């Protein structure tokens, strides 16, 4: 059967169950869009208003659905605009296929109009990428692209296709069987039984163990296993930022998040533990604080699907390269019913004495309090997508996540502007759930042009701008570490309500606590997107905090100035 | 310490770029890299010498192995292996010095590959130490040009380089 390159690509999307893609057309990928015209019944193309939004939306879609997210951009500026989103997906191991157009083959290397070395630019921020020089290669490349993106340690891939290759007609009957001799992720799924036994022995010998749950729990879908393991071994569970919503936070063994803005009792617990059972996390510097002083008394069991993560940042006592699900199952079988109640009690005592998540009674609107209201008003059922900075940390801290995989954030890359487009992707993946985008006034202005997208498609995303009229985290750092020399921290903001209205959307502002409650309740009832300008105190800092270069033991609980302000 | 890695990679455009990019990005110290066809069609063999301690060398190998087009990576430093490097040296050789130079060349089993008025090109093969020593010996005569290949390595005996790194995933030293 004769098929064009573009048709082969779209057939492949359909075959892989892709029904929503996010993209932006341009000269070099017009043939792909022309083919899409005939696939509209099978593939829903969402026209974003900037390619970065396409990458973020595909990322959000992938995280929320467990499937591969797909984004499309043209050559040159199209692909360079994708880079931030793809780099974020790479840092956070999110399966995304980026389809990018390229100048025709005869112009390659001639500095043609809108030519960029697209595979060169994307190389360090993708798991793999291809420049496809013949349409005959496309069936194989597309198959490999989906396979590589969504197996092993997941990640984004890019398929760069010259304009004339989209148009090239070739004989195509069936997709060739996968055969990539340098890539065998299925070999690394089952844990080595000897290592599991070793790990179990180490666990039995521990009095103060901690489970550190990371992003891998979500990717492996090892929620039941984590819960059963924690309960059988009676071990406190502490999560990384990406581990949030992998373990029910109302559980007696849950102690929230660790790291730079982790709970003080969680940080102390990790600092004083004699064993860390690290599941699908990678000891990022935001987690460990000063590495030399990280968990100095602890032995470390590290389970990860990526062999290169074992021993990369910390030395491990037992390193297991495997999928978490079978590994935790094997661990459960290997260990007996354990009791660590004195240790659990100790951490509970710390929590009682140092309640990191207590919110001060104030008249003024505190951002933490706003997050807590969102939690209450949505009965904790919202799916939360956060941006980067203060609002991100408050959303991680003060919304309590009991439901699985309901917290999405740009973690590794920390890309401002992520939350809003990502929340569009999340909503497409989970149309029946409430999606709340919690974002700062700074981050929102990085990608707000997609307001046109939520209007056009009535994408029901609740946009809660935690508006302190500042780049809050910048202000916080300048306050703490630069003697309050505020440089480019204050934002002269537009009227977000009018802005929403200009896009034909509902906008609401709240400046008092009673207004906040009213606005949130109203927004929750409106069946469609809403922009909420929630004006909060501009001075409030995120605590607890581990200053950069300090250890978890040196976590700062708060500051007296802040405490005294509304006392 | 020096570590010698052997990597079998797909013989495709861009592979070298990916590997170079990895080394640059993660700031690994690379001493030499030699690449050429292997005995298997479609597969190139690279010998990469890195100046890293044991822990870092394991990281280098693991990160290399993650590249899709890298089929296998082995650190042969601790295995019995032979390694060779080749050098071409163009030496200033006025007629009166030529015999002397040729005698030295003989000691190093170096081949004469070109003789021109006033200069001579020698080809010498051996491990890094031998080449270093050869270069030092001929330096006083005046090296006009020097070109070295970088090291290629092979494990002794019938053993092939272990196909994966899983065996080394235990506790980091």
XYZ file of C-alpha atoms in Angstrom:
740
model
C 0.000 0.000 0.000
C 1.329 3.448 -0.896
C 1.513 5.800 2.087
C 3.110 9.193 2.515
C 5.542 9.865 5.323
C 2.950 12.016 7.088
C 0.330 9.257 6.851
C 2.738 6.711 8.261
C 3.349 8.990 11.252
C -0.347 9.559 11.881
C -1.165 5.864 11.439
C 1.455 5.190 14.062
C -0.140 7.702 16.472
C -3.514 6.046 15.995
C -1.992 2.593 16.455
C -0.456 3.733 19.724
C -3.774 4.963 21.024
C -2.986 8.645 20.709
C -6.168 10.670 20.337
C -5.031 14.090 21.513
C -1.937 15.956 20.339
C -0.731 19.456 21.096
C 0.983 21.457 18.431
C 1.608 24.489 16.327
C 1.956 24.410 12.540
C 4.666 25.987 10.452
C 6.112 25.790 6.967
C 8.202 22.677 7.419
C 5.430 20.597 8.972
C 2.536 21.802 6.836
C 2.380 18.463 5.014
C 1.859 16.782 8.391
C -0.972 19.212 9.152
C -2.442 18.587 5.742
C -2.534 14.896 6.543
C -3.979 15.667 10.001
C -6.872 17.326 8.211
C -7.949 13.865 7.118
C -7.408 12.343 10.585
C -9.568 14.777 12.528
C -12.036 12.032 13.373
C -9.284 10.056 15.089
C -6.782 12.629 16.281
C -7.792 15.753 18.148
C -5.190 18.441 17.515
C -5.074 21.191 20.109
C -3.595 24.365 18.703
C -1.582 25.918 21.509
C -0.475 29.540 21.313
C 3.234 28.900 21.757
C 5.162 25.678 21.152
C 6.437 25.601 24.720
C 2.829 25.119 25.765
C 2.566 22.116 23.442
C 5.500 20.424 25.146
C 4.188 21.233 28.638
C 0.692 20.047 27.732
C 2.058 16.802 26.286
C 4.068 16.367 29.487
C 0.993 16.930 31.674
C -1.038 14.586 29.507
C 1.589 11.854 29.816
C 1.958 12.137 33.580
C -1.768 12.121 34.195
C -2.660 9.370 31.734
C 0.298 7.017 31.951
C 0.401 7.096 28.151
C 2.793 8.894 25.845
C 2.163 12.601 25.266
C 2.600 13.953 21.755
C 3.521 17.456 20.660
C 4.176 18.909 17.211
C 6.242 21.884 16.113
C 7.797 23.170 12.967
C 11.481 23.621 12.163
C 13.686 26.414 13.470
C 11.827 28.567 16.019
C 9.159 25.906 16.427
C 11.593 23.332 17.677
C 13.655 25.770 19.750
C 10.453 26.858 21.458
C 9.807 23.235 22.384
C 13.158 22.849 24.083
C 12.171 24.055 27.574
C 9.223 21.708 27.735
C 11.184 18.757 26.416
C 14.078 19.469 28.765
C 11.587 19.393 31.623
C 10.163 16.082 30.456
C 13.707 14.747 30.255
C 14.587 15.796 33.798
C 11.356 14.315 35.139
C 11.426 11.149 32.963
C 8.146 11.899 31.212
C 7.301 9.930 28.058
C 6.736 12.440 25.279
C 7.081 12.095 21.512
C 7.976 15.399 19.859
C 7.276 15.491 16.140
C 9.227 18.283 14.527
C 9.314 19.496 10.961
C 12.604 20.154 9.231
C 13.580 21.981 6.056
C 13.490 19.823 2.904
C 16.429 17.487 2.437
C 18.029 19.563 -0.312
C 18.194 22.574 2.027
C 19.635 20.717 5.025
C 22.919 22.231 6.060
C 22.529 25.308 3.880
C 21.208 27.618 6.626
C 17.853 27.551 4.884
C 14.885 29.569 6.071
C 13.813 28.364 9.525
C 16.558 25.770 9.591
C 17.991 24.779 12.949
C 20.094 21.772 13.779
C 17.014 20.452 15.521
C 18.360 17.046 16.478
C 21.568 18.726 17.652
C 19.650 21.187 19.817
C 17.456 18.454 21.272
C 20.172 15.830 21.689
C 21.106 16.560 25.305
C 17.494 16.929 26.440
C 15.958 13.840 24.867
C 16.276 10.160 25.644
C 16.849 9.639 21.941
C 16.115 11.407 18.678
C 16.111 10.810 14.965
C 16.482 12.823 11.808
C 14.529 10.709 9.344
C 15.973 11.036 5.868
C 13.716 8.519 4.096
C 10.023 7.826 4.539
C 10.813 4.083 4.461
C 12.442 4.471 7.853
C 9.381 6.084 9.420
C 7.440 2.921 10.413
C 10.480 1.641 12.284
C 11.412 5.005 13.788
C 7.879 5.726 15.030
C 7.706 2.276 16.610
C 11.050 2.802 18.300
C 10.066 6.305 19.379
C 7.023 5.128 21.339
C 8.898 2.145 22.712
C 11.898 4.121 23.913
C 9.795 6.960 25.333
C 7.596 4.717 27.409
C 9.855 1.934 28.674
C 12.764 1.671 31.077
C 13.415 5.053 32.596
C 10.890 6.958 30.536
C 11.663 10.138 28.711
C 11.023 12.357 25.736
C 12.101 11.515 22.197
C 12.087 13.606 19.053
C 11.365 12.583 15.480
C 12.658 15.271 13.135
C 11.310 14.952 9.595
C 12.249 17.059 6.562
C 9.265 18.578 4.791
C 9.677 16.497 1.656
C 9.922 13.267 3.651
C 6.390 13.896 4.976
C 5.309 14.006 1.333
C 7.372 11.094 0.102
C 5.221 8.133 -0.942
C 6.528 4.715 -0.075
C 5.266 1.170 -0.061
C 4.093 0.390 3.478
C 2.379 -2.772 4.612
C 3.190 -3.471 8.202
C 5.248 -2.135 11.055
C 8.556 -4.007 11.366
C 9.140 -5.864 14.638
C 11.111 -3.924 17.211
C 14.771 -4.720 17.369
C 17.114 -2.313 19.096
C 20.201 -4.202 20.178
C 21.485 -1.400 22.395
C 18.238 -1.026 24.307
C 16.708 -3.866 26.296
C 14.670 -2.353 29.114
C 12.803 -5.594 29.769
C 16.041 -7.110 31.062
C 16.104 -4.697 33.954
C 12.592 -5.174 35.337
C 12.858 -8.095 37.749
C 14.919 -7.667 40.896
C 17.843 -9.936 41.621
C 16.533 -12.270 44.378
C 19.897 -12.275 46.150
C 19.829 -8.518 46.417
C 16.230 -8.599 47.646
C 17.252 -11.011 50.402
C 20.176 -8.767 51.258
C 17.838 -5.797 51.427
C 15.437 -7.708 53.637
C 18.269 -8.571 56.007
C 19.292 -4.944 56.204
C 15.671 -3.998 56.901
C 15.452 -6.574 59.689
C 18.562 -5.141 61.249
C 17.223 -1.614 61.275
C 15.598 0.208 64.165
C 15.007 3.560 62.510
C 14.137 2.937 58.881
C 12.514 5.409 56.496
C 10.942 4.780 53.121
C 11.751 7.535 50.644
C 9.174 7.306 47.883
C 9.808 9.061 44.599
C 8.429 9.535 41.119
C 9.078 5.878 40.327
C 6.097 4.792 42.420
C 3.820 6.588 39.961
C 5.555 5.227 36.889
C 5.584 1.710 38.210
C 2.053 2.008 39.557
C 3.375 0.494 42.762
C 0.851 2.218 45.052
C -0.655 -0.929 46.563
C 2.776 -2.410 47.014
C 4.148 0.673 48.750
C 1.185 0.777 51.106
C 1.391 -2.927 51.916
C 5.137 -2.799 52.388
C 5.039 0.243 54.670
C 2.305 -1.324 56.764
C 3.854 -4.783 57.028
C 7.277 -3.403 57.864
C 5.789 -0.563 59.910
C 8.077 1.981 58.312
C 7.385 5.732 58.041
C 6.965 6.973 54.472
C 8.425 10.272 53.346
C 8.128 11.420 49.748
C 10.123 13.550 47.373
C 8.308 16.332 45.522
C 7.471 13.933 42.703
C 6.621 11.249 45.220
C 3.769 13.417 46.510
C 0.466 11.547 46.045
C 2.171 8.167 45.873
C 1.221 7.385 49.470
C -1.932 8.595 51.243
C -0.959 11.580 53.342
C -3.672 10.881 55.911
C -2.038 7.544 56.696
C -0.462 7.158 60.136
C 2.856 6.304 58.525
C 2.889 9.331 56.226
C 5.136 12.214 57.202
C 4.946 14.250 54.048
C 7.736 15.660 51.981
C 11.492 15.763 52.505
C 14.008 18.280 51.214
C 14.578 21.971 50.850
C 10.984 22.735 51.827
C 10.190 19.425 53.428
C 8.553 19.080 56.816
C 11.051 19.622 59.580
C 10.161 16.297 61.198
C 10.525 14.544 57.844
C 13.943 16.095 57.331
C 14.992 15.178 60.852
C 13.728 11.646 60.368
C 15.807 11.236 57.221
C 18.770 12.846 58.931
C 18.620 10.500 61.921
C 17.422 7.337 60.238
C 19.624 4.258 60.353
C 18.207 3.032 57.048
C 16.803 4.707 53.958
C 14.781 2.538 51.622
C 14.809 4.738 48.557
C 12.241 3.752 45.985
C 12.320 5.340 42.552
C 14.044 8.567 43.489
C 17.436 9.957 42.604
C 18.871 11.898 45.561
C 18.530 15.269 43.882
C 20.291 18.130 45.656
C 16.877 19.597 46.593
C 16.251 16.367 48.483
C 19.598 15.775 50.129
C 20.806 19.226 51.073
C 24.558 19.232 51.645
C 25.487 15.804 50.371
C 28.382 15.101 52.757
C 26.025 15.470 55.692
C 23.084 13.638 54.179
C 21.750 10.825 56.350
C 25.194 10.093 57.730
C 23.956 7.364 60.052
C 21.899 5.572 57.482
C 22.525 2.540 55.365
C 20.901 2.924 51.993
C 18.835 0.520 49.945
C 18.234 2.094 46.571
C 15.815 0.681 44.028
C 15.677 2.353 40.652
C 15.006 1.314 37.082
C 17.998 3.307 35.864
C 21.322 1.598 36.700
C 23.131 4.909 36.397
C 21.207 6.334 39.356
C 22.554 3.680 41.708
C 25.625 5.125 43.366
C 25.506 8.363 41.369
C 24.995 10.828 44.207
C 25.149 8.686 47.328
C 26.874 5.418 48.053
C 24.409 2.608 48.464
C 24.605 -0.513 50.594
C 22.159 -2.459 48.472
C 21.464 -1.241 44.951
C 18.678 -2.918 43.022
C 18.079 -2.134 39.372
C 14.489 -3.112 38.708
C 10.902 -2.062 38.379
C 9.483 -1.081 41.770
C 6.328 -3.159 41.599
C 7.906 -6.637 41.524
C 10.721 -5.443 43.769
C 8.471 -4.192 46.552
C 6.368 -7.343 46.206
C 9.473 -9.452 46.615
C 10.498 -7.398 49.620
C 7.076 -7.861 51.204
C 7.436 -11.633 50.809
C 10.929 -11.561 52.223
C 10.272 -9.569 55.397
C 8.276 -10.466 58.450
C 5.716 -8.340 60.232
C 7.879 -5.673 61.852
C 7.317 -3.152 64.564
C 9.040 0.209 64.607
C 6.586 1.944 66.872
C 9.196 3.671 69.080
C 10.707 5.261 65.976
C 7.302 6.186 64.537
C 6.372 7.632 67.916
C 9.565 9.668 67.945
C 8.744 11.272 64.591
C 5.156 11.900 65.714
C 6.570 13.653 68.757
C 8.740 15.856 66.528
C 5.682 16.627 64.465
C 3.712 17.562 67.549
C 6.476 19.818 68.822
C 7.281 21.296 65.413
C 4.152 21.257 63.302
C 5.545 22.457 60.008
C 2.135 22.579 58.389
C 0.384 24.697 61.010
C -0.931 27.908 59.485
C -0.936 31.054 61.612
C -4.247 32.700 62.417
C -4.142 36.012 60.584
C -6.534 38.536 59.194
C -4.466 39.002 56.085
C -4.632 36.287 53.411
C -1.742 33.890 53.767
C -0.925 31.839 50.662
C -0.723 28.622 52.666
C -4.209 29.257 53.939
C -5.466 29.680 50.365
C -4.065 26.287 49.410
C -5.720 24.757 52.454
C -9.050 26.298 51.385
C -8.676 24.779 47.928
C -8.161 21.455 49.655
C -11.293 21.871 51.763
C -13.518 23.264 49.040
C -12.632 20.471 46.625
C -12.903 17.872 49.410
C -9.319 17.021 48.620
C -10.436 15.651 45.294
C -8.668 18.122 43.019
C -5.902 17.087 40.738
C -3.244 19.710 41.381
C -0.834 21.022 38.781
C 1.734 23.443 40.111
C 4.160 25.864 38.688
C 7.560 26.575 40.176
C 8.501 28.583 43.222
C 6.656 29.505 46.390
C 3.196 28.517 45.200
C 4.582 25.159 44.110
C 5.980 24.462 47.551
C 2.851 25.606 49.373
C 0.738 23.463 47.064
C 2.951 20.486 47.842
C 2.837 21.182 51.574
C -0.644 22.395 52.380
C -2.894 20.396 50.108
C -3.085 16.862 51.458
C -2.854 14.224 48.810
C -4.687 11.027 49.541
C -5.499 10.144 45.966
C -2.949 8.514 43.730
C -1.084 10.506 41.118
C -2.892 13.754 41.691
C 0.053 16.127 41.979
C 2.011 17.324 38.950
C 4.881 19.728 38.960
C 7.982 20.724 37.064
C 10.510 19.276 39.469
C 13.908 18.628 37.966
C 13.985 21.487 35.516
C 11.865 23.794 37.627
C 10.377 25.507 34.603
C 8.161 28.474 35.378
C 5.180 28.602 33.074
C 4.724 24.828 33.289
C 1.552 24.620 35.315
C -1.021 26.231 33.073
C -0.316 24.424 29.781
C 0.430 21.220 31.702
C -2.946 21.461 33.415
C -4.568 21.555 29.972
C -2.816 18.294 29.164
C -3.834 16.840 32.534
C -7.468 17.778 31.904
C -7.442 16.041 28.526
C -6.035 12.957 30.203
C -8.531 13.051 33.058
C -11.646 14.736 31.707
C -13.776 13.594 34.617
C -11.646 15.047 37.355
C -11.339 18.565 38.719
C -8.031 20.020 37.614
C -6.639 22.914 39.581
C -3.673 24.877 38.323
C -1.887 26.485 41.253
C 0.435 29.104 39.931
C 2.173 32.310 40.895
C 1.578 35.644 39.229
C 5.049 35.404 37.695
C 4.724 31.893 36.316
C 1.262 32.536 34.938
C 2.563 35.383 32.813
C 5.075 33.103 31.147
C 2.501 30.999 29.303
C -0.864 32.663 29.816
C -1.498 32.905 26.094
C -3.041 29.447 26.310
C -6.060 31.101 27.897
C -7.190 31.188 24.283
C -6.931 27.384 24.216
C -9.056 26.804 27.312
C -11.613 29.242 25.933
C -11.690 27.676 22.488
C -12.129 24.123 23.764
C -13.796 24.969 27.069
C -11.058 23.119 28.921
C -12.298 23.049 32.487
C -9.177 24.084 34.350
C -9.391 26.153 37.512
C -6.538 28.612 37.465
C -5.699 29.777 40.976
C -3.157 32.572 40.793
C -1.473 32.872 44.130
C -0.775 36.535 43.549
C 1.742 38.206 45.809
C 2.725 40.691 43.120
C 6.216 39.327 43.309
C 8.506 36.655 42.095
C 8.007 35.300 45.571
C 10.874 32.842 45.776
C 13.213 35.493 44.407
C 11.992 37.894 47.044
C 12.399 35.196 49.694
C 15.998 34.469 48.725
C 16.837 38.154 48.413
C 15.360 38.697 51.865
C 17.278 35.845 53.438
C 20.555 35.819 51.575
C 20.952 39.235 49.953
C 20.096 41.569 52.857
C 16.699 42.408 51.375
C 18.160 44.043 48.318
C 15.165 43.383 46.111
C 16.287 43.294 42.556
C 13.700 42.468 39.897
C 11.500 40.722 42.411
C 8.482 43.016 42.310
C 6.011 42.535 39.498
C 3.857 45.202 37.945
C 0.946 42.946 37.099
C -1.911 43.310 34.682
C -5.494 43.132 35.877
C -5.896 39.358 35.748
C -9.683 39.584 35.893
C -9.839 41.863 32.881
C -7.272 39.672 31.179
C -9.494 36.648 31.680
C -12.430 38.612 30.380
C -10.467 39.723 27.352
C -10.075 36.055 26.518
C -13.802 35.563 27.056
C -13.304 33.744 30.339
C -14.621 34.236 33.846
C -12.211 36.092 36.065
C -12.605 36.672 39.792
C -10.521 38.473 42.333
C -10.263 37.976 46.072
C -8.316 40.109 48.476
C -9.844 39.056 51.790
C -10.271 35.693 53.408
C -14.021 35.709 53.027
C -13.646 36.675 49.365
C -11.199 33.834 48.819
C -13.656 31.287 50.137
C -16.441 32.804 48.036
C -14.359 32.884 44.867
C -13.080 29.331 45.291
C -16.578 28.003 45.910
C -17.949 29.822 42.917
C -15.103 28.713 40.664
C -15.631 25.119 41.709
C -19.274 25.310 40.622
C -18.687 26.918 37.236
C -18.526 24.223 34.563
C -15.549 25.581 32.659
C -12.292 27.405 33.031
C -11.993 30.170 35.615
C -9.166 32.549 36.392
C -8.874 33.399 40.075
C -6.705 36.291 41.132
C -6.100 35.435 44.755
C -4.187 38.294 46.263
C -2.038 37.148 49.146
C 0.498 38.575 51.538
C 3.643 39.482 49.634
C 6.075 39.003 52.485
C 5.270 35.429 53.430
C 8.121 32.977 52.977
C 8.064 29.253 52.449
C 9.078 27.321 55.542
C 10.551 25.003 56.599
C 13.619 25.661 54.554
C 17.019 24.119 54.110
C 19.230 26.947 52.851
C 21.258 25.976 49.800
C 24.455 24.283 50.940
C 23.050 23.310 54.336
C 22.176 19.872 55.591
C 18.723 18.512 56.402
C 19.666 18.707 60.093
C 19.965 22.462 59.664
C 16.397 22.895 58.439
C 15.041 26.284 59.449
C 11.593 26.069 60.909
C 10.527 29.650 60.368
C 11.676 33.133 61.196
C 10.764 35.352 64.076
C 10.077 38.348 61.871
C 7.502 36.376 59.987
C 6.028 34.887 63.138
C 5.824 38.295 64.794
C 4.167 40.086 61.903
C 0.619 39.084 62.609
C 1.007 37.911 66.183
C 43.253 6.732 37.781
C 43.100 5.742 34.147
C 40.204 3.554 33.037
C 39.953 1.818 29.691
C 36.446 1.285 28.383
C 35.482 -0.722 25.332
C 32.158 0.224 23.778
C 30.437 -1.499 20.889
C 28.200 1.010 19.171
C 25.901 1.204 16.186
C 27.795 2.357 13.129
C 25.486 5.291 12.445
C 25.924 8.997 11.893
C 25.643 10.995 15.076
C 26.808 8.307 17.492
C 30.135 9.982 18.090
C 28.279 13.245 18.620
C 26.096 11.696 21.308
C 29.088 10.260 23.095
C 31.070 13.487 22.871
C 28.031 15.404 24.073
C 27.690 13.102 27.064
C 31.329 13.564 28.042
C 31.099 17.316 27.681
C 27.820 17.657 29.544
C 28.861 15.586 32.511
C 32.414 16.915 32.476
C 34.093 13.520 32.270
C 37.811 13.674 31.607
C 38.550 11.867 28.422
C 42.151 10.994 27.620
C 41.674 9.372 24.288
C 38.993 7.939 22.075
C 39.605 5.640 19.159
C 36.885 4.339 16.900
C 36.696 2.052 13.901
C 34.800 -0.856 12.410
C 34.574 -4.018 14.494
C 34.431 -7.589 13.178
C 30.633 -7.390 13.164
C 29.003 -5.527 10.301
C 27.195 -2.378 11.396
C 28.971 -2.220 14.715
C 31.865 0.067 15.515
C 34.164 -0.463 18.425
C 35.344 2.412 20.536
C 38.148 2.368 23.007
C 37.752 5.206 25.442
C 40.357 6.085 28.026
C 39.084 8.236 30.868
C 40.995 9.838 33.700
C 38.522 9.185 36.490
C 38.447 7.319 39.789
C 36.690 3.973 40.047
C 33.320 5.368 41.114
C 33.265 7.930 38.327
C 34.416 5.388 35.768
C 31.414 3.231 36.666
C 29.213 6.273 36.149
C 30.809 6.973 32.784
C 30.207 3.402 31.677
C 26.603 3.390 32.905
C 25.792 6.697 31.302
C 27.344 5.510 28.046
C 25.331 2.334 28.235
C 22.126 4.370 28.491
C 22.678 5.775 25.019
C 20.373 3.829 22.736
C 23.030 3.335 20.078
C 25.588 2.015 22.523
C 25.237 -1.760 22.480
C 27.604 -2.636 25.289
C 30.232 -1.055 27.481
C 32.952 -2.805 29.431
C 35.558 -1.421 31.732
C 38.543 -3.630 30.922
C 40.965 -1.831 33.235
C 40.982 -4.699 35.739
C 40.804 -7.422 33.098
C 43.847 -8.842 31.358
C 43.966 -6.945 28.150
C 46.331 -5.669 25.506
C 46.262 -2.120 24.364
C 48.030 -0.456 21.494
C 48.431 2.984 20.178
C 50.119 4.089 16.973
C 52.084 7.228 16.293
C 53.456 8.817 13.147
C 56.404 11.081 13.832
C 58.059 13.315 11.274
C 61.600 13.956 12.413
C 64.150 16.441 11.138
C 66.824 14.147 9.748
C 69.771 15.718 8.028
C 71.836 13.068 6.266
C 74.475 12.946 8.989
C 71.843 12.088 11.672
C 69.842 9.616 9.631
C 71.672 6.460 10.615
C 71.495 7.371 14.270
C 67.752 7.918 14.038
C 67.262 4.659 12.192
C 69.140 2.814 14.895
C 66.823 4.252 17.519
C 63.840 3.414 15.357
C 65.068 -0.152 15.296
C 65.130 -0.308 19.089
C 61.444 0.670 19.129
C 60.635 -1.560 16.182
C 59.437 1.566 14.409
C 58.859 1.413 10.664
C 60.239 3.962 8.273
C 57.294 5.025 6.151
C 58.792 8.013 4.363
C 62.242 9.371 3.696
C 62.578 12.819 2.187
C 65.452 15.241 1.975
C 65.913 16.511 5.510
C 63.103 14.525 7.142
C 61.924 11.054 7.883
C 58.537 9.674 9.021
C 58.527 6.849 11.531
C 55.574 4.701 12.458
C 55.614 3.185 15.921
C 53.095 0.948 17.656
C 52.829 0.018 21.300
C 51.235 0.829 24.582
C 51.115 4.371 25.797
C 54.345 4.119 27.799
C 56.314 2.865 24.835
C 55.060 5.640 22.579
C 55.777 8.239 25.279
C 59.283 6.954 25.700
C 59.858 6.830 21.929
C 58.709 10.430 21.602
C 61.057 11.560 24.368
C 64.005 9.781 22.787
C 63.537 11.286 19.343
C 62.561 14.747 20.583
C 66.174 16.056 20.641
C 66.469 15.391 16.884
C 63.574 17.731 16.249
C 60.002 16.514 15.860
C 58.412 18.371 12.949
C 55.016 16.718 13.358
C 53.482 14.131 15.627
C 50.196 12.308 15.169
C 48.937 9.741 17.701
C 45.860 7.527 17.312
C 44.690 7.056 20.851
C 44.522 3.651 22.437
C 42.701 0.579 21.140
C 42.238 -2.319 23.547
C 41.207 -5.965 23.599
C 40.736 -8.487 26.383
C 43.223 -11.393 26.297
C 42.156 -14.986 25.755
C 38.834 -16.193 24.445
C 36.837 -14.018 26.819
C 34.783 -11.284 25.221
C 34.108 -8.078 27.025
C 31.144 -8.695 29.342
C 28.052 -7.514 27.492
C 26.480 -5.506 30.284
C 27.458 -3.727 33.424
C 24.965 -5.288 35.740
C 27.686 -7.230 37.540
C 29.250 -4.000 38.684
C 26.121 -2.496 40.122
C 26.939 -3.462 43.666
C 28.140 -1.125 46.366
C 30.323 1.613 45.004
C 33.874 1.350 46.220
